[in-house]
Amino acid sequence: MERIMVARASEIPALRSRTVTVGGMEIAIFKLSSGELRAIENRCPHKNGKLSEGIVCDHHVFCPLHDWKINMKDGLVQAPDEGCVTTFSVEVDEEGKVYLLWEKGSLSA
Ligand code: FES
């Protein structure tokens, strides 16, 4: 597993996101209303909308362009639309540093 520090948890306001680019892929890290963090590819599978600019509701984000609803737990687009975005694991250490994790070889970082 690869891991990189991408932010401090306190820097990401609730219901907002921060973006990072790892291995050529832009990734959005969202803070849910619960304080939990979720990381997904920052590209809507419909027409490449920036999901980081979408509205967060529970563990879903609504694409800002055409309102597709994407589950940030598994990356699946919700019916009646179809598709999927890549999801990443996130860890927060005792100092509040946020780390993004991915399988070795799945990103070219
Ligand atoms: S680009 Fe996201 S719903 Fe169309």
Tab-separated table of N, CA, C and O and ligand atoms in Angstrom:
chain	number	residue	atom	x	y	z
A	1	MET	N	0.844	-1.195	0.000
A	1	MET	CA	0.000	0.000	0.000
A	1	MET	C	0.883	1.251	0.000
A	1	MET	O	1.845	1.316	0.754
A	2	GLU	N	0.558	2.191	-0.849
A	2	GLU	CA	1.262	3.474	-0.885
A	2	GLU	C	0.484	4.473	-0.034
A	2	GLU	O	-0.731	4.351	0.118
A	3	ARG	N	1.203	5.487	0.470
A	3	ARG	CA	0.544	6.432	1.356
A	3	ARG	C	1.232	7.781	1.217
A	3	ARG	O	2.453	7.856	1.134
A	4	ILE	N	0.459	8.853	1.204
A	4	ILE	CA	1.026	10.185	1.110
A	4	ILE	C	0.192	11.119	1.974
A	4	ILE	O	-1.038	10.992	2.023
A	5	MET	N	0.863	12.034	2.657
A	5	MET	CA	0.116	13.025	3.448
A	5	MET	C	-0.430	14.084	2.496
A	5	MET	O	0.294	14.585	1.646
A	6	VAL	N	-1.703	14.403	2.635
A	6	VAL	CA	-2.326	15.331	1.695
A	6	VAL	C	-2.908	16.579	2.348
A	6	VAL	O	-3.199	17.557	1.646
A	7	ALA	N	-3.108	16.568	3.648
A	7	ALA	CA	-3.730	17.723	4.301
A	7	ALA	C	-3.714	17.517	5.798
A	7	ALA	O	-3.295	16.460	6.290
A	8	ARG	N	-4.186	18.518	6.492
A	8	ARG	CA	-4.522	18.352	7.909
A	8	ARG	C	-6.052	18.346	7.981
A	8	ARG	O	-6.706	19.145	7.292
A	9	ALA	N	-6.595	17.495	8.798
A	9	ALA	CA	-8.055	17.358	8.873
A	9	ALA	C	-8.716	18.700	9.192
A	9	ALA	O	-9.785	19.021	8.673
A	10	SER	N	-8.044	19.513	10.017
A	10	SER	CA	-8.631	20.799	10.422
A	10	SER	C	-8.704	21.800	9.272
A	10	SER	O	-9.438	22.781	9.346
A	11	GLU	N	-7.958	21.549	8.187
A	11	GLU	CA	-7.960	22.471	7.046
A	11	GLU	C	-9.155	22.253	6.124
A	11	GLU	O	-9.402	23.073	5.236
A	12	ILE	N	-9.857	21.141	6.288
A	12	ILE	CA	-10.990	20.845	5.401
A	12	ILE	C	-12.280	21.100	6.170
A	12	ILE	O	-12.592	20.381	7.115
A	13	PRO	N	-13.042	22.133	5.792
A	13	PRO	CA	-14.301	22.388	6.498
A	13	PRO	C	-15.321	21.281	6.233
A	13	PRO	O	-15.273	20.632	5.185
A	14	ALA	N	-16.246	21.086	7.158
A	14	ALA	CA	-17.310	20.092	6.967
A	14	ALA	C	-18.091	20.407	5.697
A	14	ALA	O	-18.352	21.572	5.383
A	15	LEU	N	-18.433	19.357	4.962
A	15	LEU	CA	-19.207	19.408	3.720
A	15	LEU	C	-18.444	20.060	2.567
A	15	LEU	O	-19.026	20.400	1.547
A	16	ARG	N	-17.145	20.244	2.751
A	16	ARG	CA	-16.318	20.800	1.678
A	16	ARG	C	-15.226	19.781	1.333
A	16	ARG	O	-15.143	18.717	1.938
A	17	SER	N	-14.384	20.156	0.393
A	17	SER	CA	-13.343	19.230	-0.038
A	17	SER	C	-12.035	19.951	-0.283
A	17	SER	O	-11.985	21.182	-0.333
A	18	ARG	N	-11.023	19.146	-0.445
A	18	ARG	CA	-9.720	19.639	-0.866
A	18	ARG	C	-9.271	18.703	-1.978
A	18	ARG	O	-9.555	17.513	-1.930
A	19	THR	N	-8.568	19.244	-2.980
A	19	THR	CA	-8.121	18.377	-4.067
A	19	THR	C	-6.602	18.232	-4.045
A	19	THR	O	-5.884	19.159	-3.667
A	20	VAL	N	-6.154	17.069	-4.450
A	20	VAL	CA	-4.725	16.803	-4.601
A	20	VAL	C	-4.554	16.013	-5.896
A	20	VAL	O	-5.488	15.345	-6.359
A	21	THR	N	-3.376	16.122	-6.474
A	21	THR	CA	-3.085	15.332	-7.672
A	21	THR	C	-2.007	14.326	-7.325
A	21	THR	O	-0.945	14.692	-6.828
A	22	VAL	N	-2.322	13.067	-7.535
A	22	VAL	CA	-1.384	11.986	-7.243
A	22	VAL	C	-1.293	11.104	-8.479
A	22	VAL	O	-2.316	10.623	-8.982
A	23	GLY	N	-0.087	10.939	-8.975
A	23	GLY	CA	0.099	10.064	-10.128
A	23	GLY	C	-0.711	10.498	-11.334
A	23	GLY	O	-1.176	9.657	-12.104
A	24	GLY	N	-0.918	11.792	-11.477
A	24	GLY	CA	-1.655	12.302	-12.629
A	24	GLY	C	-3.170	12.277	-12.449
A	24	GLY	O	-3.901	12.734	-13.318
A	25	MET	N	-3.638	11.749	-11.333
A	25	MET	CA	-5.089	11.718	-11.094
A	25	MET	C	-5.457	12.762	-10.046
A	25	MET	O	-4.843	12.827	-8.983
A	26	GLU	N	-6.454	13.592	-10.367
A	26	GLU	CA	-6.926	14.558	-9.373
A	26	GLU	C	-7.924	13.849	-8.458
A	26	GLU	O	-8.847	13.182	-8.925
A	27	ILE	N	-7.704	14.021	-7.169
A	27	ILE	CA	-8.510	13.332	-6.163
A	27	ILE	C	-9.120	14.368	-5.231
A	27	ILE	O	-8.435	15.319	-4.827
A	28	ALA	N	-10.399	14.211	-4.934
A	28	ALA	CA	-11.084	15.117	-4.008
A	28	ALA	C	-11.264	14.410	-2.670
A	28	ALA	O	-11.743	13.271	-2.624
A	29	ILE	N	-10.880	15.105	-1.609
A	29	ILE	CA	-11.039	14.558	-0.254
A	29	ILE	C	-12.127	15.378	0.429
A	29	ILE	O	-11.977	16.586	0.614
A	30	PHE	N	-13.210	14.724	0.748
A	30	PHE	CA	-14.376	15.397	1.328
A	30	PHE	C	-14.433	15.156	2.832
A	30	PHE	O	-14.097	14.068	3.309
A	31	LYS	N	-14.920	16.167	3.533
A	31	LYS	CA	-15.246	15.963	4.953
A	31	LYS	C	-16.771	15.934	5.076
A	31	LYS	O	-17.449	16.897	4.701
A	32	LEU	N	-17.282	14.829	5.567
A	32	LEU	CA	-18.730	14.665	5.732
A	32	LEU	C	-19.187	15.409	6.982
A	32	LEU	O	-18.374	15.843	7.799
A	33	SER	N	-20.493	15.531	7.156
A	33	SER	CA	-21.017	16.236	8.329
A	33	SER	C	-20.624	15.516	9.627
A	33	SER	O	-20.509	16.136	10.680
A	34	SER	N	-20.377	14.222	9.535
A	34	SER	CA	-19.948	13.438	10.706
A	34	SER	C	-18.483	13.699	11.062
A	34	SER	O	-18.011	13.250	12.108
A	35	GLY	N	-17.749	14.361	10.168
A	35	GLY	CA	-16.322	14.577	10.371
A	35	GLY	C	-15.472	13.538	9.663
A	35	GLY	O	-14.257	13.676	9.537
A	36	GLU	N	-16.135	12.461	9.191
A	36	GLU	CA	-15.446	11.402	8.460
A	36	GLU	C	-14.920	11.953	7.129
A	36	GLU	O	-15.553	12.830	6.532
A	37	LEU	N	-13.813	11.422	6.664
A	37	LEU	CA	-13.239	11.861	5.389
A	37	LEU	C	-13.423	10.779	4.335
A	37	LEU	O	-13.311	9.587	4.639
A	38	ARG	N	-13.679	11.209	3.099
A	38	ARG	CA	-13.812	10.284	1.961
A	38	ARG	C	-13.020	10.836	0.799
A	38	ARG	O	-13.038	12.054	0.573
A	39	ALA	N	-12.356	9.966	0.054
A	39	ALA	CA	-11.565	10.409	-1.093
A	39	ALA	C	-12.025	9.688	-2.354
A	39	ALA	O	-12.144	8.458	-2.366
A	40	ILE	N	-12.285	10.463	-3.392
A	40	ILE	CA	-12.714	9.899	-4.678
A	40	ILE	C	-12.041	10.661	-5.815
A	40	ILE	O	-11.607	11.808	-5.646
A	41	GLU	N	-11.983	10.009	-6.955
A	41	GLU	CA	-11.474	10.677	-8.148
A	41	GLU	C	-12.329	11.914	-8.410
A	41	GLU	O	-13.555	11.853	-8.325
A	42	ASN	N	-11.661	13.028	-8.732
A	42	ASN	CA	-12.391	14.296	-8.894
A	42	ASN	C	-12.883	14.484	-10.319
A	42	ASN	O	-12.648	15.518	-10.948
A	43	ARG	N	-13.595	13.482	-10.829
A	43	ARG	CA	-14.046	13.550	-12.211
A	43	ARG	C	-15.328	12.736	-12.333
A	43	ARG	O	-15.323	11.527	-12.111
A	44	CYS	N	-16.386	13.426	-12.674
A	44	CYS	CA	-17.669	12.732	-12.841
A	44	CYS	C	-17.614	11.834	-14.071
A	44	CYS	O	-17.123	12.255	-15.125
A	45	PRO	N	-18.127	10.602	-13.961
A	45	PRO	CA	-18.091	9.694	-15.108
A	45	PRO	C	-19.063	10.100	-16.224
A	45	PRO	O	-19.007	9.539	-17.318
A	46	HIS	N	-19.935	11.077	-15.958
A	46	HIS	CA	-20.842	11.534	-17.006
A	46	HIS	C	-20.090	12.401	-18.009
A	46	HIS	O	-19.761	11.958	-19.096
A	47	LYS	N	-19.754	13.638	-17.624
A	47	LYS	CA	-19.028	14.519	-18.552
A	47	LYS	C	-17.917	15.283	-17.836
A	47	LYS	O	-17.693	16.461	-18.076
A	48	ASN	N	-17.256	14.572	-16.940
A	48	ASN	CA	-16.039	15.086	-16.288
A	48	ASN	C	-16.247	16.280	-15.367
A	48	ASN	O	-15.328	17.074	-15.171
A	49	GLY	N	-17.427	16.449	-14.805
A	49	GLY	CA	-17.643	17.523	-13.838
A	49	GLY	C	-16.710	17.375	-12.642
A	49	GLY	O	-16.322	16.263	-12.274
A	50	LYS	N	-16.337	18.513	-12.054
A	50	LYS	CA	-15.456	18.501	-10.874
A	50	LYS	C	-16.303	18.194	-9.638
A	50	LYS	O	-17.016	19.070	-9.125
A	51	LEU	N	-16.203	16.974	-9.156
A	51	LEU	CA	-17.037	16.567	-8.019
A	51	LEU	C	-16.691	17.354	-6.761
A	51	LEU	O	-17.530	17.524	-5.876
A	52	SER	N	-15.467	17.880	-6.691
A	52	SER	CA	-15.060	18.685	-5.530
A	52	SER	C	-15.923	19.933	-5.370
A	52	SER	O	-15.973	20.519	-4.305
A	53	GLU	N	-16.607	20.326	-6.439
A	53	GLU	CA	-17.471	21.505	-6.388
A	53	GLU	C	-18.938	21.132	-6.181
A	53	GLU	O	-19.825	21.973	-6.271
A	54	GLY	N	-19.180	19.847	-5.928
A	54	GLY	CA	-20.544	19.368	-5.764
A	54	GLY	C	-21.065	19.565	-4.348
A	54	GLY	O	-20.346	19.968	-3.438
A	55	ILE	N	-22.347	19.278	-4.202
A	55	ILE	CA	-23.010	19.383	-2.906
A	55	ILE	C	-22.908	18.039	-2.191
A	55	ILE	O	-23.231	16.998	-2.762
A	56	VAL	N	-22.471	18.086	-0.932
A	56	VAL	CA	-22.339	16.866	-0.129
A	56	VAL	C	-23.593	16.673	0.706
A	56	VAL	O	-24.083	17.604	1.350
A	57	CYS	N	-24.113	15.443	0.693
A	57	CYS	CA	-25.274	15.102	1.517
A	57	CYS	C	-25.037	13.688	2.049
A	57	CYS	O	-24.940	12.744	1.267
A	58	ASP	N	-24.908	13.561	3.357
A	58	ASP	CA	-24.493	12.294	3.978
A	58	ASP	C	-23.197	11.823	3.318
A	58	ASP	O	-22.256	12.581	3.261
A	59	HIS	N	-23.180	10.584	2.794
A	59	HIS	CA	-21.956	10.110	2.149
A	59	HIS	C	-22.078	10.140	0.625
A	59	HIS	O	-21.425	9.380	-0.078
A	60	HIS	N	-22.932	11.035	0.129
A	60	HIS	CA	-23.076	11.208	-1.315
A	60	HIS	C	-22.601	12.599	-1.721
A	60	HIS	O	-22.641	13.539	-0.917
A	61	VAL	N	-22.199	12.724	-2.986
A	61	VAL	CA	-21.936	14.050	-3.546
A	61	VAL	C	-22.733	14.159	-4.850
A	61	VAL	O	-22.830	13.191	-5.611
A	62	PHE	N	-23.318	15.328	-5.050
A	62	PHE	CA	-24.085	15.594	-6.264
A	62	PHE	C	-23.197	16.390	-7.213
A	62	PHE	O	-22.698	17.467	-6.849
A	63	CYS	N	-23.006	15.868	-8.407
A	63	CYS	CA	-22.159	16.540	-9.389
A	63	CYS	C	-22.717	17.939	-9.681
A	63	CYS	O	-23.924	18.094	-9.878
A	64	PRO	N	-21.845	18.954	-9.733
A	64	PRO	CA	-22.332	20.316	-9.942
A	64	PRO	C	-22.858	20.567	-11.358
A	64	PRO	O	-23.578	21.540	-11.581
A	65	LEU	N	-22.542	19.697	-12.299
A	65	LEU	CA	-22.979	19.968	-13.675
A	65	LEU	C	-24.392	19.482	-13.973
A	65	LEU	O	-25.228	20.232	-14.451
A	66	HIS	N	-24.670	18.205	-13.719
A	66	HIS	CA	-25.992	17.666	-14.082
A	66	HIS	C	-26.604	16.853	-12.947
A	66	HIS	O	-27.496	16.048	-13.166
A	67	ASP	N	-26.054	17.043	-11.734
A	67	ASP	CA	-26.701	16.517	-10.532
A	67	ASP	C	-26.683	14.997	-10.379
A	67	ASP	O	-27.518	14.454	-9.658
A	68	TRP	N	-25.778	14.309	-11.049
A	68	TRP	CA	-25.675	12.871	-10.769
A	68	TRP	C	-25.281	12.700	-9.308
A	68	TRP	O	-24.511	13.504	-8.767
A	69	LYS	N	-25.781	11.634	-8.709
A	69	LYS	CA	-25.546	11.369	-7.281
A	69	LYS	C	-24.547	10.225	-7.148
A	69	LYS	O	-24.807	9.121	-7.649
A	70	ILE	N	-23.446	10.492	-6.479
A	70	ILE	CA	-22.375	9.506	-6.378
A	70	ILE	C	-22.132	9.138	-4.918
A	70	ILE	O	-21.985	10.006	-4.057
A	71	ASN	N	-22.112	7.831	-4.674
A	71	ASN	CA	-21.859	7.311	-3.330
A	71	ASN	C	-20.344	7.350	-3.076
A	71	ASN	O	-19.574	6.695	-3.795
A	72	MET	N	-19.916	8.102	-2.078
A	72	MET	CA	-18.479	8.229	-1.833
A	72	MET	C	-17.903	7.027	-1.095
A	72	MET	O	-16.699	6.913	-0.959
A	73	LYS	N	-18.747	6.098	-0.625
A	73	LYS	CA	-18.229	4.883	0.025
A	73	LYS	C	-17.706	3.892	-1.013
A	73	LYS	O	-16.650	3.316	-0.849
A	74	ASP	N	-18.487	3.698	-2.083
A	74	ASP	CA	-18.078	2.698	-3.076
A	74	ASP	C	-17.847	3.295	-4.467
A	74	ASP	O	-17.464	2.575	-5.388
A	75	GLY	N	-18.099	4.589	-4.630
A	75	GLY	CA	-17.861	5.251	-5.911
A	75	GLY	C	-18.972	5.071	-6.928
A	75	GLY	O	-18.881	5.598	-8.041
A	76	LEU	N	-20.035	4.352	-6.557
A	76	LEU	CA	-21.076	4.057	-7.542
A	76	LEU	C	-22.024	5.235	-7.749
A	76	LEU	O	-22.473	5.879	-6.790
A	77	VAL	N	-22.337	5.487	-9.019
A	77	VAL	CA	-23.366	6.448	-9.380
A	77	VAL	C	-24.714	5.824	-9.032
A	77	VAL	O	-24.947	4.633	-9.282
A	78	GLN	N	-25.592	6.616	-8.469
A	78	GLN	CA	-26.887	6.084	-8.047
A	78	GLN	C	-27.900	6.116	-9.201
A	78	GLN	O	-27.859	7.014	-10.046
A	79	ALA	N	-28.785	5.124	-9.223
A	79	ALA	CA	-29.810	5.005	-10.258
A	79	ALA	C	-30.689	6.269	-10.254
A	79	ALA	O	-30.876	6.862	-9.188
A	80	PRO	N	-31.215	6.671	-11.405
A	80	PRO	CA	-31.258	5.934	-12.671
A	80	PRO	C	-29.988	6.095	-13.510
A	80	PRO	O	-29.898	5.502	-14.586
A	81	ASP	N	-29.010	6.873	-13.031
A	81	ASP	CA	-27.779	7.032	-13.797
A	81	ASP	C	-26.835	5.876	-13.472
A	81	ASP	O	-27.051	5.143	-12.506
A	82	GLU	N	-25.790	5.725	-14.268
A	82	GLU	CA	-24.885	4.586	-14.095
A	82	GLU	C	-23.449	5.020	-14.261
A	82	GLU	O	-23.147	5.900	-15.065
A	83	GLY	N	-22.576	4.372	-13.518
A	83	GLY	CA	-21.148	4.640	-13.648
A	83	GLY	C	-20.478	4.472	-12.311
A	83	GLY	O	-21.093	4.048	-11.332
A	84	CYS	N	-19.207	4.807	-12.289
A	84	CYS	CA	-18.427	4.572	-11.071
A	84	CYS	C	-17.195	5.474	-11.086
A	84	CYS	O	-16.633	5.723	-12.145
A	85	VAL	N	-16.809	5.957	-9.919
A	85	VAL	CA	-15.548	6.688	-9.792
A	85	VAL	C	-14.638	5.891	-8.855
A	85	VAL	O	-15.100	5.118	-8.016
A	86	THR	N	-13.352	6.103	-9.006
A	86	THR	CA	-12.375	5.421	-8.154
A	86	THR	C	-12.421	6.011	-6.749
A	86	THR	O	-12.508	7.238	-6.587
A	87	THR	N	-12.407	5.151	-5.748
A	87	THR	CA	-12.381	5.602	-4.356
A	87	THR	C	-11.021	5.250	-3.737
A	87	THR	O	-10.339	4.334	-4.206
A	88	PHE	N	-10.663	5.979	-2.697
A	88	PHE	CA	-9.393	5.760	-2.016
A	88	PHE	C	-9.637	5.690	-0.518
A	88	PHE	O	-10.553	6.330	0.001
A	89	SER	N	-8.765	4.968	0.161
A	89	SER	CA	-8.824	4.945	1.624
A	89	SER	C	-8.119	6.174	2.165
A	89	SER	O	-7.172	6.685	1.567
A	90	VAL	N	-8.602	6.636	3.309
A	90	VAL	CA	-8.039	7.803	3.968
A	90	VAL	C	-7.747	7.428	5.413
A	90	VAL	O	-8.537	6.722	6.044
A	91	GLU	N	-6.624	7.893	5.918
A	91	GLU	CA	-6.278	7.694	7.328
A	91	GLU	C	-5.966	9.044	7.941
A	91	GLU	O	-5.411	9.915	7.270
A	92	VAL	N	-6.288	9.202	9.212
A	92	VAL	CA	-5.929	10.420	9.936
A	92	VAL	C	-5.112	9.981	11.148
A	92	VAL	O	-5.552	9.107	11.907
A	93	ASP	N	-3.913	10.553	11.320
A	93	ASP	CA	-3.102	10.138	12.457
A	93	ASP	C	-3.455	10.956	13.700
A	93	ASP	O	-4.347	11.821	13.659
A	94	GLU	N	-2.753	10.686	14.792
A	94	GLU	CA	-3.097	11.325	16.070
A	94	GLU	C	-2.834	12.829	16.048
A	94	GLU	O	-3.364	13.570	16.876
A	95	GLU	N	-2.052	13.293	15.077
A	95	GLU	CA	-1.793	14.734	14.960
A	95	GLU	C	-2.760	15.413	13.993
A	95	GLU	O	-2.627	16.609	13.724
A	96	GLY	N	-3.690	14.635	13.449
A	96	GLY	CA	-4.656	15.222	12.522
A	96	GLY	C	-4.168	15.301	11.088
A	96	GLY	O	-4.798	15.928	10.234
A	97	LYS	N	-3.045	14.656	10.802
A	97	LYS	CA	-2.560	14.625	9.416
A	97	LYS	C	-3.368	13.601	8.626
A	97	LYS	O	-3.609	12.481	9.103
A	98	VAL	N	-3.763	14.000	7.421
A	98	VAL	CA	-4.598	13.148	6.576
A	98	VAL	C	-3.722	12.473	5.526
A	98	VAL	O	-2.948	13.147	4.825
A	99	TYR	N	-3.850	11.164	5.424
A	99	TYR	CA	-3.077	10.393	4.448
A	99	TYR	C	-4.031	9.722	3.465
A	99	TYR	O	-5.072	9.199	3.846
A	100	LEU	N	-3.614	9.756	2.209
A	100	LEU	CA	-4.327	9.052	1.155
A	100	LEU	C	-3.595	7.735	0.904
A	100	LEU	O	-2.360	7.716	0.865
A	101	LEU	N	-4.350	6.642	0.753
A	101	LEU	CA	-3.733	5.334	0.534
A	101	LEU	C	-4.207	4.748	-0.787
A	101	LEU	O	-5.374	4.927	-1.168
A	102	TRP	N	-3.336	4.040	-1.457
A	102	TRP	CA	-3.731	3.357	-2.686
A	102	TRP	C	-2.858	2.138	-2.883
A	102	TRP	O	-1.764	2.041	-2.326
A	103	GLU	N	-3.363	1.211	-3.661
A	103	GLU	CA	-2.627	-0.022	-3.947
A	103	GLU	C	-1.400	0.313	-4.775
A	103	GLU	O	-1.499	1.081	-5.730
A	104	LYS	N	-0.295	-0.281	-4.407
A	104	LYS	CA	0.933	-0.078	-5.159
A	104	LYS	C	0.686	-0.435	-6.630
A	104	LYS	O	0.095	-1.468	-6.927
A	105	GLY	N	1.074	0.472	-7.513
A	105	GLY	CA	0.925	0.200	-8.938
A	105	GLY	C	-0.377	0.695	-9.530
A	105	GLY	O	-0.520	0.770	-10.748
A	106	SER	N	-1.366	1.055	-8.685
A	106	SER	CA	-2.646	1.506	-9.240
A	106	SER	C	-2.601	2.970	-9.656
A	106	SER	O	-3.424	3.422	-10.441
A	107	LEU	N	-1.643	3.730	-9.111
A	107	LEU	CA	-1.400	5.103	-9.548
A	107	LEU	C	0.084	5.194	-9.853
A	107	LEU	O	0.892	4.518	-9.219
A	108	SER	N	0.446	6.065	-10.754
A	108	SER	CA	1.860	6.136	-11.135
A	108	SER	C	2.632	7.132	-10.284
A	108	SER	O	3.392	7.927	-10.792
A	109	ALA	N	2.376	7.162	-8.967
A	109	ALA	CA	3.103	8.086	-8.087
A	109	ALA	C	4.336	7.413	-7.515
A	109	ALA	O	4.376	6.210	-7.375
B	1	FES	S1	-20.833	15.854	-15.589
B	1	FES	FE1	-21.506	15.105	-13.683
B	1	FES	S2	-23.607	14.804	-13.957
B	1	FES	FE2	-22.925	15.514	-15.883
